[in-house]
Structure formats: C-alpha cells, structure tokens
Coordinates of C-alpha atoms in Angstrom, one line a residue:
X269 CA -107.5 -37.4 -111.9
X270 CA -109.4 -39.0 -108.9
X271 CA -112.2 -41.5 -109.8
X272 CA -115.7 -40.8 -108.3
X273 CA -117.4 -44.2 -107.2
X274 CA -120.4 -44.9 -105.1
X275 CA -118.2 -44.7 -102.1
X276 CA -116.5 -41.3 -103.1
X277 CA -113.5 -40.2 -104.8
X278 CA -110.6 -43.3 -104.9
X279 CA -107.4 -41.8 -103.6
X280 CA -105.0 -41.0 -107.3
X281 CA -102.3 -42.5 -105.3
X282 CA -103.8 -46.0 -105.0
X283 CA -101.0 -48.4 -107.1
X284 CA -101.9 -50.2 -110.3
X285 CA -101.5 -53.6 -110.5
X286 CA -98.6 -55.0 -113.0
X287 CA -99.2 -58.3 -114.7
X288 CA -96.9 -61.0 -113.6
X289 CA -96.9 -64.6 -114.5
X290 CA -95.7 -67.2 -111.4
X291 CA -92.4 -66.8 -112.0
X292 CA -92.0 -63.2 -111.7
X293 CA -94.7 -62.9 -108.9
X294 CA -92.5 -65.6 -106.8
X295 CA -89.3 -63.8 -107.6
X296 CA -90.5 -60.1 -106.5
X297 CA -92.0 -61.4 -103.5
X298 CA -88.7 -62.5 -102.2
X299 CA -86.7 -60.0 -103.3
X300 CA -89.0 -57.9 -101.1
X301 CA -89.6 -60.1 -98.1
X302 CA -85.3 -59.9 -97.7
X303 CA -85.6 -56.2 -98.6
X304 CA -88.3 -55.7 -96.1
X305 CA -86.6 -57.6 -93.2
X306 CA -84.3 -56.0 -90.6
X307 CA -81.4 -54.5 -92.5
X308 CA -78.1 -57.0 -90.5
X309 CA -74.8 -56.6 -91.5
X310 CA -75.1 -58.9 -94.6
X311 CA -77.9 -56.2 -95.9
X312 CA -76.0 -54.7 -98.8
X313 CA -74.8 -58.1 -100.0
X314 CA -78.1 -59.6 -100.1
X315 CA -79.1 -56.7 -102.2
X316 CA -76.7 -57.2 -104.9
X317 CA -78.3 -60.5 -104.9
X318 CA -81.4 -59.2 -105.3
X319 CA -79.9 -56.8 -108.2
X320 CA -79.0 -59.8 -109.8
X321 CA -82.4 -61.2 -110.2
X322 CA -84.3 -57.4 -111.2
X323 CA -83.9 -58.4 -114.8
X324 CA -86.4 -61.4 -114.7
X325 CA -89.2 -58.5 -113.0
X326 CA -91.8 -56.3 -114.9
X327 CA -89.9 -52.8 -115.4
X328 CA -92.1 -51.1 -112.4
X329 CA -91.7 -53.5 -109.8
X330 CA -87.9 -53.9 -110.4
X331 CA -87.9 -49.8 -111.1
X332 CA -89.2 -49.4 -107.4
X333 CA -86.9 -52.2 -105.9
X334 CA -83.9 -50.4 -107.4
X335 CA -84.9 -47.1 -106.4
X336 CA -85.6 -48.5 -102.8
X337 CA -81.7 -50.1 -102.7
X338 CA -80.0 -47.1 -103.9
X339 CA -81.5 -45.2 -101.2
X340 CA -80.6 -47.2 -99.0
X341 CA -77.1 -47.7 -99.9
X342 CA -77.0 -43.6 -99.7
X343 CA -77.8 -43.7 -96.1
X344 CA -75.2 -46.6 -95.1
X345 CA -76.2 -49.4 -92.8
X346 CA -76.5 -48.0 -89.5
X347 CA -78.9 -45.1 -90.6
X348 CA -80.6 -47.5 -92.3
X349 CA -81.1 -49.4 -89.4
X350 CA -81.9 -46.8 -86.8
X351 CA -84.7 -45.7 -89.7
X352 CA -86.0 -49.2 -89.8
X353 CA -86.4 -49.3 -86.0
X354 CA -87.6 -45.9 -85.9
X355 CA -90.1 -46.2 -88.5
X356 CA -91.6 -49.6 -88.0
X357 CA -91.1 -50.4 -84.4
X358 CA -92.5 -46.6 -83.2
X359 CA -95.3 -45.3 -85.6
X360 CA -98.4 -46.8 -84.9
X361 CA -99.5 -46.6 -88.5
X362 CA -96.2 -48.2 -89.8
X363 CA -96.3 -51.4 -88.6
X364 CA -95.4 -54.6 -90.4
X365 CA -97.5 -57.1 -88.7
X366 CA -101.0 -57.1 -90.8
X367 CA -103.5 -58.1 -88.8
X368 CA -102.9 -54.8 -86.6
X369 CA -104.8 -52.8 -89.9
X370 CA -107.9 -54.9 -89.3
X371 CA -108.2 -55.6 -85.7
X372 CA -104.9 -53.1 -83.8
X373 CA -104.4 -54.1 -80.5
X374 CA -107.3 -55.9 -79.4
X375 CA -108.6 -59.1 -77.9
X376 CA -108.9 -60.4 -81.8
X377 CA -105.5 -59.7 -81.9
X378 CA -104.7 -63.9 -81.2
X379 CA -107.4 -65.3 -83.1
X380 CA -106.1 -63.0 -86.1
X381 CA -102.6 -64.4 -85.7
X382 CA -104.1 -67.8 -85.9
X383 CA -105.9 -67.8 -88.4
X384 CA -102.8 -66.3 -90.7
X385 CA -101.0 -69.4 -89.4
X386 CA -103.7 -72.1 -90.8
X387 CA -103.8 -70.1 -93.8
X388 CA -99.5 -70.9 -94.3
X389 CA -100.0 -74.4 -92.7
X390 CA -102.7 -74.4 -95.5
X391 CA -100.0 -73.7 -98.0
X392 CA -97.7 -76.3 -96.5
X393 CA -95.6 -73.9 -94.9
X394 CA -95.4 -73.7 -91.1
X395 CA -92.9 -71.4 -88.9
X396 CA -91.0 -70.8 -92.1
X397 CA -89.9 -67.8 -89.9
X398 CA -89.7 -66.2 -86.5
X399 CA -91.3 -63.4 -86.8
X400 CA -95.4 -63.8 -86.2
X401 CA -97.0 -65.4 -89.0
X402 CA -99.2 -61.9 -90.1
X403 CA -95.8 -60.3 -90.8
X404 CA -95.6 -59.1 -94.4
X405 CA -91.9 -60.5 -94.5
X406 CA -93.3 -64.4 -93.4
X407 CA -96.5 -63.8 -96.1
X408 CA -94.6 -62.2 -99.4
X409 CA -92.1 -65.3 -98.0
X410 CA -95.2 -67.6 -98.3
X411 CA -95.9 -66.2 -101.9
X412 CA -92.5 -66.9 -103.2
X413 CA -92.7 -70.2 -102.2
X414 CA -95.7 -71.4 -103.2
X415 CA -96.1 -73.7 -106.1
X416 CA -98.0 -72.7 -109.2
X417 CA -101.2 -74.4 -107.7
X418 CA -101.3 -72.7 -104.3
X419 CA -99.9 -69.2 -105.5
X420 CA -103.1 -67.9 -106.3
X421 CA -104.1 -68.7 -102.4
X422 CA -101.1 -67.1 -101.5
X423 CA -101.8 -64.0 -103.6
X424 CA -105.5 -64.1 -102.0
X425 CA -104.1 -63.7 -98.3
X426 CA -102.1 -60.8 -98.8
X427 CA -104.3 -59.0 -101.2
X428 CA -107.1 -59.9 -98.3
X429 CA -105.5 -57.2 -96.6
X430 CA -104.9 -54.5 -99.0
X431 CA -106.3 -51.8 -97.1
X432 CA -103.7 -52.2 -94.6
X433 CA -100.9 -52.2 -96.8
X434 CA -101.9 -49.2 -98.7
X435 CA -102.4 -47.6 -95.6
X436 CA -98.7 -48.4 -94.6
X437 CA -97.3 -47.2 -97.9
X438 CA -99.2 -43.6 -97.7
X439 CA -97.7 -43.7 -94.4
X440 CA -94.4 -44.2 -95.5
X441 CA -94.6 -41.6 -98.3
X442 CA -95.6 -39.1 -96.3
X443 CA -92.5 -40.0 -94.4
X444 CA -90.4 -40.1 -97.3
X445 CA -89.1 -43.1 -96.2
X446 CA -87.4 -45.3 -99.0
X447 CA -89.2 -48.6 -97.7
X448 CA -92.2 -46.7 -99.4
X449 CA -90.6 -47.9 -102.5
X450 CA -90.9 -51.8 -102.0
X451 CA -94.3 -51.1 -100.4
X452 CA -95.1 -49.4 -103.8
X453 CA -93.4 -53.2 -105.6
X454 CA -96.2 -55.4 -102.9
X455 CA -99.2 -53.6 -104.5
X456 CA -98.4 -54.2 -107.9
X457 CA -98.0 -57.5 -107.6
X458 CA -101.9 -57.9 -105.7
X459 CA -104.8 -58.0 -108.1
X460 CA -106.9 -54.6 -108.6
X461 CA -108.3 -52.8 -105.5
X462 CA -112.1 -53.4 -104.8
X463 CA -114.3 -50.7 -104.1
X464 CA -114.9 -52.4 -100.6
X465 CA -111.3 -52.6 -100.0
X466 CA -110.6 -48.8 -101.1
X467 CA -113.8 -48.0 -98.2
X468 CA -111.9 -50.0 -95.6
X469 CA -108.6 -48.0 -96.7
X470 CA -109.9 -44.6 -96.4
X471 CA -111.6 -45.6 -92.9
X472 CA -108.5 -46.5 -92.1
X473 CA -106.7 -43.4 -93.0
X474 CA -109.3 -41.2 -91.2
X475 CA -109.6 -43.4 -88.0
X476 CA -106.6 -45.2 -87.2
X477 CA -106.6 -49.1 -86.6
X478 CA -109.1 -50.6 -84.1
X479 CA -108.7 -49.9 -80.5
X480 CA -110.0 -52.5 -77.9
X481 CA -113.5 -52.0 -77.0
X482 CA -113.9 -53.4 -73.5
X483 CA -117.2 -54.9 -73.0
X484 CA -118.4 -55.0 -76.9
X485 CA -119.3 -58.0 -78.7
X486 CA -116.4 -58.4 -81.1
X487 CA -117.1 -58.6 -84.7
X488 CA -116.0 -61.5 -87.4
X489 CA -112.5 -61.4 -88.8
X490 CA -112.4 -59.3 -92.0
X491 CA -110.2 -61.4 -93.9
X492 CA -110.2 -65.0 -94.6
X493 CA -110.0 -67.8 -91.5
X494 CA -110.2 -71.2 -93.3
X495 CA -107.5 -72.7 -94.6
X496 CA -107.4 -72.9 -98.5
X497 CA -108.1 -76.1 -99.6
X498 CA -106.0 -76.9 -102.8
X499 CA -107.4 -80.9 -103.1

C-alpha cells in the first residue's frame, strides 16, 4: 500500500534500499556503470564478466542485473543498440546525464557540470571518462572506485540526486525498457529516500525538468557544490 506523509501519498513503486557493505556496493556499481554504457560490439562479453561477479551481490541487486542481461541478450546487439539510442538519446525524461533532472537545459546547465567535476576531483578521480562528468556511467564509475574512506562521499553524490534517477527509472518502466532493470539495481544501492527527495521526485514527474527561464534570477544548485573533504 502507498504511505501518506506530510507531503502526500509516496509512490508504492519507490525502490528499497538493500544493505551492502563496500565490497558489494563497489562491485554493483561497476557492473552497472559497463551495463549502463553504450552497448559496442564487446557488449555480451563484458556481460559474462559481469555474470561472473553476481555471486558476490545481495540477491536483489544481482536478481535485477541478471534479469536486465537476459533481456538483453533476447534482443541481440543491434536492437539493443538502436533501443539504447532511441531511448536515451531521444526522450527528454530518459536521459543519463543527472544534472538535466535538477536544472534541464538551462544556463545552470555548466555550473552543474562543474560542480560534479570538483566533487570526482574531490575523490581523486579526474576525467576517468569521456562522457561529461554528471553521467551516471562516470558517477556509479566513481563509486566503484572509491576507497573505503571516500565511498560514503561517493554514495552521497549520487544519492544527491535521487529524484532524478527515480524519475528515469518510472520512465523506463513505463517503457518497458530492460535498462529499467539496472536502474531498479542504482536505487538499492543509495540510502533511503527522504521525504524532501520523494517531493522533488513527484514535481518532477508532474512538471518535467527545468526549462530556461530568460531573464529570472537563477536559484542555488540543489545538490552539493563543494568538494568532499576526506582530511
């Protein structure tokens, strides 16, 4: 049943969090940064790669990552990738990059970006990737890598921007994509969902991601902008 709070009912379909210790939370996230990335010819045999490592994963996380590759294996590569392309390239509320959930295409677009890099440079990571640094591939990259003592800063920039990725995974059930599967395997790795978070989800879900607002005094970043000290 839905949950009444003083914002309203909580969606049922918000995912509970599974306990993970370090290990398991750096394995998961990169099975599902390479599972989330661009499916390239070698797609299938990173996956049995991946396969190999599911038994070291809670049961629910490694449940949804094996669900996710034996859909895609039923679709073959090329389907695969002209669904990839289709569904995150195209739909405005599918996109990877997570700063578009809390400020879309506007002029805090580059000041957003930034301040995901400090946060990685703040992690000792820098351009550990190509793709911008507020892709969820580059951050779930970031968590992986991140020593026991910076993980839980890791953990804290992604979950940061929950709202956005649980808007992305209702997005991607309603698809019935099979990416909604790993998308289900982020959210139970991030801590519970606040009651502020779940308000700033179902805005999104009623209004979209911002749209630029020419001539109106921009607001502060909702997420984090300082790099995490770990001294």
């Amino acid at each position: 049943m839905s949950t009444r709070t003083q914002i309203g009912v909580v969606p049922e379909e918000l995912v509970t969090p599974v306990a993970c210790d370090t290990q398991q939370r750096q394995v998961a996230a990169m099975a599902l940064s390479l599972m989330l990335r661009y499916p390239e010819e070698e797609f299938f045999s990173t996956a049995e790669t991946v396969e190999e490592q599911l038994g070291l994963l809670p049961a629910p996380v490694a449940a949804e990552i094996t669900e996710f590759i034996g859909r895609a294996r039923g679709l073959g590569l090329l389907p695969l990738q002209e669904h990839y392309v289709e569904t995150f390239d195209q739909r405005r509320r599918c996109a990877l990059h997570l700063s578009y959930y809390s400020v879309g295409d506007t002029r805090q677009r580059g000041a957003a970006i930034l301040a995901f890099r400090q946060q990685l440079a703040g992690l000792g990571m820098e351009e550990i990737s190509e793709e911008l640094p507020d892709h969820l591939c580059v951050v779930l990259e970031a968590l992986a890598l991140a020593d026991a003592d910076s993980q839980q800063h890791a953990l804290e920039m992604i979950a940061s921007h929950r709202d956005g990725l649980e808007v992305l995974r209702h997005a991607l059930v309603g698809l019935g994509s099979p990416y909604a599967h790993l998308l289900t395997a982020v959210c139970m790795l991030l801590p519970t969902i606040s009651e502020e978070t779940i308000a700033r989800y179902i805005n999104l879900i009623r209004q979209g991601p911002p749209a630029e607002m020419v001539g109106i005094e921009t607001t502060p970043l909702p997420f984090p902008t300082a790099s995490p000290n770990h001294n």
